[in-house]
Amino acid sequence: MLVKFSHILRSVAEKSRVTLVTGNQSADMDSVVSAIAYSTLSSKSLVLPLINIPRQDFDLRRDIVHVMKHSDINVKDLIFLDDIESCWDQLAKTKVDLVLVDHNKPQGDVVNNLMNELGATVVGIIDHHEDEKLFTNASPRIIKKSGSCVSLVLNHFKEQVARIDPKLAKLFLSPLVIDTSGLKHRVEQVDKDALELLLPKLQADQAFLQAWTNELNTAKQNVEGLSLRDLLRKDYKEYRTVGISSMVVSLDYLSRFDLLPSLESWIKERKLDIAIIMTSYNDKKFHREIMFHGDDAKIRSLLNQIQEPLGLEPLAKYPFSFEQREPVNSRKQVAPLVNNWLDAQGL
Ligand SMILES: [Mn+2]
């Protein structure tokens, strides 16, 4: 990609524009596919997907790797953070526009530097997270509840979706079935509408949807051979000095690692006050656990604000580890509470 991306940039006349469509820094299935979908469906020229992680971290996302193998898109052709950094001088000669999908406030140093140092501007937003009320002139600016952000993207580009081939349809369907457990949970009207757009392309029935959901979930849950550091960065988002790693394993599973010392080095590496692990797993019923590590005083202060609203029941497994009484509360619900706490602390 490195060569190719710099090649593309070279072909862009100076002062002309390139649009980078970027998902959030967890770079989960929804973010990656939403960025690809927006880029592919947009009728403007030079609209390219930017995956908001280093290239080497992509392989940790085994569900996405699996999906890409079934598509005609080569992972080598995607742009990652390293590609941006190595093409920085060329980018500086170009006008960079940003479209945010699956988040609505720029995430990570590279994207923020594109804005602060190269004057990149956010020209479009399509998202299903809490509205941070930024970039109010962006167009489109669609922030709406949906199971999957890709549903909002597909509905925005309805006419173009009518022209895609079955392979793209299968790619675009993937976040939808992952985020809604096969169209069973957290399904909004916009998700149903998106499915209606894709079904004629796929000629799929209920059995196909279920099989594809299972195949993707199996790939996603395959953590074989991953180190704790891999698990920490596999599905990771940072909120100023608080990092939240989501994992599809239980806290018990993590006991095979040297958990606390590894968290210490993670905190140093990411320069965090608090590292949070959120687990989700099934054993007859669906569980979520949450665990905090870092500055004890800050953790206590944070817990003061969030333990009650999140319904956290203390566990004996590790210091500051809890079972979530309301397993519906994922990082999407926890993050705004963390942000409120950070605001109140002036951090
Ligand atoms: Mn999403």
CSV table of C-alpha atoms and ligand atoms in Angstrom, one decimal:
chain,number,residue,atom,x,y,z
A,1,MET,CA,0.0,0.0,0.0
A,2,LEU,CA,2.8,2.3,0.9
A,3,VAL,CA,3.9,2.5,-2.7
A,4,LYS,CA,0.4,2.6,-4.0
A,5,PHE,CA,-0.8,5.3,-1.6
A,6,SER,CA,2.2,7.5,-2.3
A,7,HIS,CA,1.6,6.9,-6.0
A,8,ILE,CA,-2.0,8.0,-5.7
A,9,LEU,CA,-0.9,11.1,-3.9
A,10,ARG,CA,1.6,11.9,-6.5
A,11,SER,CA,-1.0,11.8,-9.1
A,12,VAL,CA,-3.1,14.3,-7.2
A,13,ALA,CA,-2.1,17.7,-8.5
A,14,GLU,CA,-0.8,20.0,-5.8
A,15,LYS,CA,-3.6,21.8,-3.9
A,16,SER,CA,-6.1,19.3,-5.1
A,17,ARG,CA,-8.1,17.2,-2.6
A,18,VAL,CA,-8.1,13.7,-1.2
A,19,THR,CA,-10.8,12.5,1.1
A,20,LEU,CA,-9.9,10.0,3.9
A,21,VAL,CA,-12.8,8.1,5.4
A,22,THR,CA,-11.8,6.9,8.8
A,23,GLY,CA,-13.6,4.7,11.4
A,24,ASN,CA,-12.9,4.8,15.1
A,25,GLN,CA,-9.7,3.6,16.6
A,26,SER,CA,-11.1,0.2,17.8
A,27,ALA,CA,-11.0,-0.6,14.1
A,28,ASP,CA,-13.7,-3.2,14.6
A,29,MET,CA,-15.7,-4.8,11.8
A,30,ASP,CA,-18.2,-1.9,11.8
A,31,SER,CA,-15.6,0.8,11.6
A,32,VAL,CA,-13.5,-0.9,8.9
A,33,VAL,CA,-16.4,-1.9,6.7
A,34,SER,CA,-18.2,1.4,7.1
A,35,ALA,CA,-15.1,3.2,5.9
A,36,ILE,CA,-14.8,0.9,2.9
A,37,ALA,CA,-18.5,1.1,2.2
A,38,TYR,CA,-18.5,4.9,2.3
A,39,SER,CA,-15.4,5.1,0.0
A,40,THR,CA,-16.7,2.6,-2.5
A,41,LEU,CA,-20.2,4.0,-2.7
A,42,SER,CA,-19.2,7.7,-2.8
A,43,SER,CA,-19.4,9.1,-6.3
A,44,LYS,CA,-16.7,11.6,-5.6
A,45,SER,CA,-13.2,10.9,-6.8
A,46,LEU,CA,-10.2,10.1,-4.5
A,47,VAL,CA,-12.3,9.0,-1.5
A,48,LEU,CA,-10.1,6.4,0.3
A,49,PRO,CA,-10.7,4.4,3.5
A,50,LEU,CA,-8.2,5.0,6.3
A,51,ILE,CA,-8.0,2.3,9.0
A,52,ASN,CA,-7.3,4.0,12.3
A,53,ILE,CA,-4.7,1.5,13.6
A,54,PRO,CA,-1.1,0.5,12.6
A,55,ARG,CA,-1.0,-2.1,9.8
A,56,GLN,CA,0.5,-4.8,12.1
A,57,ASP,CA,-2.5,-4.7,14.4
A,58,PHE,CA,-4.9,-5.7,11.6
A,59,ASP,CA,-4.3,-9.4,11.9
A,60,LEU,CA,-5.6,-9.4,15.5
A,61,ARG,CA,-9.1,-8.7,14.1
A,62,ARG,CA,-9.7,-12.2,12.8
A,63,ASP,CA,-13.3,-11.7,11.9
A,64,ILE,CA,-12.3,-8.8,9.6
A,65,VAL,CA,-9.4,-10.8,8.1
A,66,HIS,CA,-11.9,-13.6,7.4
A,67,VAL,CA,-14.4,-11.3,5.7
A,68,MET,CA,-11.7,-9.7,3.6
A,69,LYS,CA,-10.6,-13.1,2.3
A,70,HIS,CA,-14.2,-13.5,1.0
A,71,SER,CA,-14.1,-10.1,-0.7
A,72,ASP,CA,-12.3,-8.8,-3.8
A,73,ILE,CA,-10.6,-6.1,-1.6
A,74,ASN,CA,-7.0,-6.7,-0.8
A,75,VAL,CA,-5.9,-5.7,2.7
A,76,LYS,CA,-2.7,-4.4,1.1
A,77,ASP,CA,-4.8,-1.8,-0.6
A,78,LEU,CA,-6.2,-0.3,2.6
A,79,ILE,CA,-4.5,2.7,4.1
A,80,PHE,CA,-3.3,2.4,7.7
A,81,LEU,CA,-1.8,4.9,10.1
A,82,ASP,CA,1.8,4.0,9.2
A,83,ASP,CA,1.0,4.8,5.5
A,84,ILE,CA,-0.2,8.3,6.5
A,85,GLU,CA,2.9,8.9,8.5
A,86,SER,CA,5.2,7.8,5.7
A,87,CYS,CA,3.4,9.9,3.1
A,88,TRP,CA,3.2,12.9,5.4
A,89,ASP,CA,5.2,15.3,3.2
A,90,GLN,CA,3.1,14.4,0.1
A,91,LEU,CA,-0.1,14.9,2.1
A,92,ALA,CA,1.1,18.3,3.3
A,93,LYS,CA,1.0,19.4,-0.4
A,94,THR,CA,-2.6,18.2,-0.8
A,95,LYS,CA,-5.9,19.4,0.7
A,96,VAL,CA,-7.0,16.6,3.0
A,97,ASP,CA,-10.7,16.2,3.8
A,98,LEU,CA,-11.9,13.8,6.5
A,99,VAL,CA,-15.1,11.8,6.8
A,100,LEU,CA,-15.7,10.2,10.2
A,101,VAL,CA,-17.7,7.0,10.3
A,102,ASP,CA,-18.6,5.0,13.4
A,103,HIS,CA,-17.5,8.0,15.6
A,104,ASN,CA,-18.0,11.7,15.5
A,105,LYS,CA,-15.0,13.2,17.2
A,106,PRO,CA,-11.5,12.5,15.7
A,107,GLN,CA,-9.6,9.8,17.5
A,108,GLY,CA,-5.9,9.2,17.8
A,109,ASP,CA,-2.7,11.3,17.3
A,110,VAL,CA,-2.4,10.7,13.5
A,111,VAL,CA,-5.9,11.9,12.7
A,112,ASN,CA,-5.6,14.8,15.1
A,113,ASN,CA,-2.2,15.8,13.6
A,114,LEU,CA,-3.8,15.7,10.1
A,115,MET,CA,-6.2,18.4,11.4
A,116,ASN,CA,-3.8,20.4,13.6
A,117,GLU,CA,-0.7,20.3,11.4
A,118,LEU,CA,-2.0,19.9,7.9
A,119,GLY,CA,-5.3,21.7,8.3
A,120,ALA,CA,-7.5,18.7,7.4
A,121,THR,CA,-11.1,19.4,7.9
A,122,VAL,CA,-14.0,17.1,8.8
A,123,VAL,CA,-16.5,17.3,5.9
A,124,GLY,CA,-18.8,14.4,6.7
A,125,ILE,CA,-20.0,12.3,9.6
A,126,ILE,CA,-22.1,9.1,9.7
A,127,ASP,CA,-22.2,7.6,13.1
A,128,HIS,CA,-24.3,5.9,15.8
A,129,HIS,CA,-22.5,7.0,19.0
A,130,GLU,CA,-23.5,9.8,21.3
A,131,ASP,CA,-23.4,13.1,19.4
A,132,GLU,CA,-20.4,15.2,20.6
A,133,LYS,CA,-21.9,18.2,18.7
A,134,LEU,CA,-18.8,18.9,16.7
A,135,PHE,CA,-18.4,19.9,13.0
A,136,THR,CA,-22.0,21.0,12.7
A,137,ASN,CA,-21.5,22.1,9.1
A,138,ALA,CA,-20.4,18.6,7.9
A,139,SER,CA,-22.4,17.2,5.1
A,140,PRO,CA,-23.6,14.5,5.4
A,141,ARG,CA,-23.9,14.8,9.2
A,142,ILE,CA,-25.9,11.8,10.2
A,143,ILE,CA,-25.8,10.7,13.8
A,144,LYS,CA,-28.6,8.3,14.6
A,145,LYS,CA,-29.2,5.2,16.7
A,146,SER,CA,-28.6,2.0,14.8
A,147,GLY,CA,-27.4,-1.5,15.5
A,148,SER,CA,-24.5,-1.0,13.1
A,149,CYS,CA,-23.1,2.2,11.6
A,150,VAL,CA,-22.8,0.5,8.2
A,151,SER,CA,-26.6,0.5,8.0
A,152,LEU,CA,-26.6,4.3,8.1
A,153,VAL,CA,-23.9,4.4,5.4
A,154,LEU,CA,-25.9,2.0,3.2
A,155,ASN,CA,-29.1,4.0,3.6
A,156,HIS,CA,-27.3,7.2,2.8
A,157,PHE,CA,-26.0,5.7,-0.5
A,158,LYS,CA,-29.2,3.8,-1.4
A,159,GLU,CA,-29.0,4.2,-5.1
A,160,GLN,CA,-25.4,3.2,-5.3
A,161,VAL,CA,-26.1,0.1,-3.2
A,162,ALA,CA,-28.5,-1.1,-5.9
A,163,ARG,CA,-25.5,-1.4,-8.2
A,164,ILE,CA,-23.1,-3.5,-6.0
A,165,ASP,CA,-22.1,-7.1,-6.7
A,166,PRO,CA,-22.8,-10.0,-4.3
A,167,LYS,CA,-19.3,-10.0,-2.9
A,168,LEU,CA,-19.5,-6.4,-1.8
A,169,ALA,CA,-23.0,-7.1,-0.4
A,170,LYS,CA,-21.6,-9.9,1.7
A,171,LEU,CA,-18.9,-7.6,3.0
A,172,PHE,CA,-21.4,-4.8,3.8
A,173,LEU,CA,-23.7,-7.3,5.6
A,174,SER,CA,-20.9,-8.4,7.9
A,175,PRO,CA,-20.9,-5.6,10.5
A,176,LEU,CA,-24.7,-5.7,10.5
A,177,VAL,CA,-24.9,-9.3,11.5
A,178,ILE,CA,-22.0,-9.0,14.0
A,179,ASP,CA,-23.5,-6.0,15.8
A,180,THR,CA,-27.0,-7.3,15.9
A,181,SER,CA,-26.2,-11.0,16.6
A,182,GLY,CA,-27.7,-12.0,13.3
A,183,LEU,CA,-30.4,-9.3,13.3
A,184,LYS,CA,-31.8,-10.4,16.7
A,185,HIS,CA,-30.6,-7.7,19.1
A,186,ARG,CA,-30.3,-3.9,19.0
A,187,VAL,CA,-32.0,-3.9,15.6
A,188,GLU,CA,-33.4,-0.5,14.6
A,189,GLN,CA,-35.5,0.3,11.5
A,190,VAL,CA,-32.5,1.6,9.7
A,191,ASP,CA,-30.8,-1.8,10.1
A,192,LYS,CA,-33.9,-3.5,8.7
A,193,ASP,CA,-33.8,-1.1,5.8
A,194,ALA,CA,-30.2,-1.8,5.1
A,195,LEU,CA,-30.8,-5.5,5.1
A,196,GLU,CA,-33.6,-5.0,2.6
A,197,LEU,CA,-31.1,-3.2,0.3
A,198,LEU,CA,-28.6,-6.1,0.6
A,199,LEU,CA,-30.8,-9.1,0.4
A,200,PRO,CA,-31.7,-8.9,-3.3
A,201,LYS,CA,-28.0,-8.8,-4.0
A,202,LEU,CA,-27.3,-11.8,-1.8
A,203,GLN,CA,-30.3,-13.9,-2.6
A,204,ALA,CA,-29.9,-14.9,1.0
A,205,ASP,CA,-32.3,-16.6,3.4
A,206,GLN,CA,-32.5,-16.8,7.1
A,207,ALA,CA,-30.3,-19.9,7.1
A,208,PHE,CA,-27.6,-18.0,5.3
A,209,LEU,CA,-27.7,-15.1,7.7
A,210,GLN,CA,-27.4,-17.4,10.6
A,211,ALA,CA,-24.5,-19.4,9.1
A,212,TRP,CA,-22.6,-16.2,8.1
A,213,THR,CA,-23.2,-14.7,11.6
A,214,ASN,CA,-21.8,-17.9,13.2
A,215,GLU,CA,-18.8,-18.1,10.9
A,216,LEU,CA,-17.9,-14.5,11.7
A,217,ASN,CA,-18.4,-14.9,15.5
A,218,THR,CA,-16.2,-18.0,15.5
A,219,ALA,CA,-13.5,-16.0,13.8
A,220,LYS,CA,-13.9,-13.1,16.2
A,221,GLN,CA,-13.8,-15.3,19.3
A,222,ASN,CA,-10.7,-17.1,18.2
A,223,VAL,CA,-8.1,-15.7,20.5
A,224,GLU,CA,-5.8,-18.7,20.2
A,225,GLY,CA,-2.2,-17.7,20.3
A,226,LEU,CA,-2.9,-14.1,21.3
A,227,SER,CA,-0.8,-12.6,24.1
A,228,LEU,CA,-2.3,-10.3,26.8
A,229,ARG,CA,-0.9,-7.3,25.0
A,230,ASP,CA,-2.6,-8.5,21.8
A,231,LEU,CA,-5.9,-8.8,23.6
A,232,LEU,CA,-5.4,-5.3,25.2
A,233,ARG,CA,-4.9,-3.7,21.8
A,234,LYS,CA,-7.3,-5.9,19.7
A,235,ASP,CA,-10.4,-3.8,20.4
A,236,TYR,CA,-9.1,-0.7,22.2
A,237,LYS,CA,-10.3,2.9,22.6
A,238,GLU,CA,-8.6,5.7,24.5
A,239,TYR,CA,-10.4,8.6,26.2
A,240,ARG,CA,-7.7,11.0,27.2
A,241,THR,CA,-5.8,9.2,30.0
A,242,VAL,CA,-8.3,6.3,30.2
A,243,GLY,CA,-7.9,3.3,27.9
A,244,ILE,CA,-10.7,0.7,27.5
A,245,SER,CA,-9.9,-2.7,26.0
A,246,SER,CA,-12.9,-4.8,25.1
A,247,MET,CA,-12.4,-8.6,25.0
A,248,VAL,CA,-14.4,-11.6,24.1
A,249,VAL,CA,-13.0,-13.7,27.0
A,250,SER,CA,-13.7,-13.8,30.7
A,251,LEU,CA,-11.5,-12.4,33.5
A,252,ASP,CA,-10.9,-16.1,34.5
A,253,TYR,CA,-9.4,-16.7,31.0
A,254,LEU,CA,-7.0,-13.9,31.7
A,255,SER,CA,-5.6,-15.6,34.8
A,256,ARG,CA,-3.3,-17.6,32.4
A,257,PHE,CA,-1.3,-14.4,31.9
A,258,ASP,CA,0.7,-12.3,34.3
A,259,LEU,CA,-2.2,-9.9,34.3
A,260,LEU,CA,-1.3,-7.2,36.7
A,261,PRO,CA,2.4,-6.7,35.7
A,262,SER,CA,1.3,-6.7,32.0
A,263,LEU,CA,-1.2,-4.1,32.8
A,264,GLU,CA,1.5,-2.0,34.5
A,265,SER,CA,3.6,-2.0,31.3
A,266,TRP,CA,0.5,-1.3,29.2
A,267,ILE,CA,-0.3,1.7,31.3
A,268,LYS,CA,3.3,3.0,30.8
A,269,GLU,CA,3.3,2.3,27.1
A,270,ARG,CA,0.0,4.2,26.6
A,271,LYS,CA,0.7,6.8,29.3
A,272,LEU,CA,-2.6,6.1,31.0
A,273,ASP,CA,-4.0,7.0,34.4
A,274,ILE,CA,-6.4,4.1,34.2
A,275,ALA,CA,-6.6,0.9,32.1
A,276,ILE,CA,-10.0,-0.6,31.9
A,277,ILE,CA,-10.7,-4.2,30.7
A,278,MET,CA,-14.3,-5.0,29.6
A,279,THR,CA,-15.0,-8.6,29.0
A,280,SER,CA,-18.0,-10.3,27.5
A,281,TYR,CA,-18.6,-14.0,27.3
A,282,ASN,CA,-21.3,-16.7,27.4
A,283,ASP,CA,-21.7,-19.5,29.9
A,284,LYS,CA,-25.3,-20.4,29.6
A,285,LYS,CA,-26.1,-16.7,30.0
A,286,PHE,CA,-24.4,-13.6,28.6
A,287,HIS,CA,-21.9,-11.9,31.0
A,288,ARG,CA,-20.0,-8.7,31.1
A,289,GLU,CA,-17.2,-8.0,33.6
A,290,ILE,CA,-15.2,-4.8,34.0
A,291,MET,CA,-11.9,-4.3,35.7
A,292,PHE,CA,-9.8,-1.2,36.5
A,293,HIS,CA,-6.1,-0.9,37.0
A,294,GLY,CA,-3.8,2.1,37.5
A,295,ASP,CA,-3.9,5.1,39.8
A,296,ASP,CA,-5.9,3.8,42.8
A,297,ALA,CA,-7.2,7.3,43.9
A,298,LYS,CA,-8.4,8.1,40.4
A,299,ILE,CA,-10.0,4.7,40.1
A,300,ARG,CA,-11.9,5.2,43.4
A,301,SER,CA,-13.0,8.6,42.2
A,302,LEU,CA,-14.2,7.2,38.9
A,303,LEU,CA,-16.0,4.3,40.6
A,304,ASN,CA,-17.8,6.8,42.8
A,305,GLN,CA,-19.5,8.2,39.7
A,306,ILE,CA,-20.1,5.1,37.7
A,307,GLN,CA,-20.4,2.0,40.0
A,308,GLU,CA,-24.1,2.8,40.8
A,309,PRO,CA,-25.4,3.8,37.3
A,310,LEU,CA,-23.6,0.8,35.7
A,311,GLY,CA,-24.7,-1.6,38.5
A,312,LEU,CA,-21.2,-3.0,39.2
A,313,GLU,CA,-21.1,-5.9,41.6
A,314,PRO,CA,-17.6,-6.4,43.1
A,315,LEU,CA,-15.7,-9.6,42.3
A,316,ALA,CA,-12.9,-11.2,44.3
A,317,LYS,CA,-10.9,-12.0,41.1
A,318,TYR,CA,-8.7,-8.9,41.0
A,319,PRO,CA,-8.6,-5.6,42.8
A,320,PHE,CA,-11.3,-3.3,41.3
A,321,SER,CA,-13.0,-6.1,39.3
A,322,PHE,CA,-16.7,-6.3,38.9
A,323,GLU,CA,-19.6,-8.2,37.3
A,324,GLN,CA,-22.0,-5.9,35.4
A,325,ARG,CA,-25.5,-6.4,36.6
A,326,GLU,CA,-26.8,-4.9,33.3
A,327,PRO,CA,-24.8,-6.8,30.7
A,328,VAL,CA,-26.4,-4.5,28.0
A,329,ASN,CA,-24.0,-1.8,29.0
A,330,SER,CA,-21.1,-2.1,26.5
A,331,ARG,CA,-18.2,0.4,26.0
A,332,LYS,CA,-20.7,2.6,24.1
A,333,GLN,CA,-22.5,3.2,27.4
A,334,VAL,CA,-19.5,3.3,29.6
A,335,ALA,CA,-17.4,5.7,27.5
A,336,PRO,CA,-19.7,8.8,28.0
A,337,LEU,CA,-19.6,8.2,31.8
A,338,VAL,CA,-15.8,8.1,31.7
A,339,ASN,CA,-15.7,11.2,29.6
A,340,ASN,CA,-18.0,13.0,32.1
A,341,TRP,CA,-15.6,12.0,34.9
A,342,LEU,CA,-12.6,13.2,32.9
A,343,ASP,CA,-14.3,16.6,32.3
A,344,ALA,CA,-15.1,16.9,36.0
A,345,GLN,CA,-11.5,16.1,36.9
A,346,GLY,CA,-10.2,18.6,34.3
A,347,LEU,CA,-8.1,15.7,32.8
B,1,MN,MN,-20.2,0.8,15.4
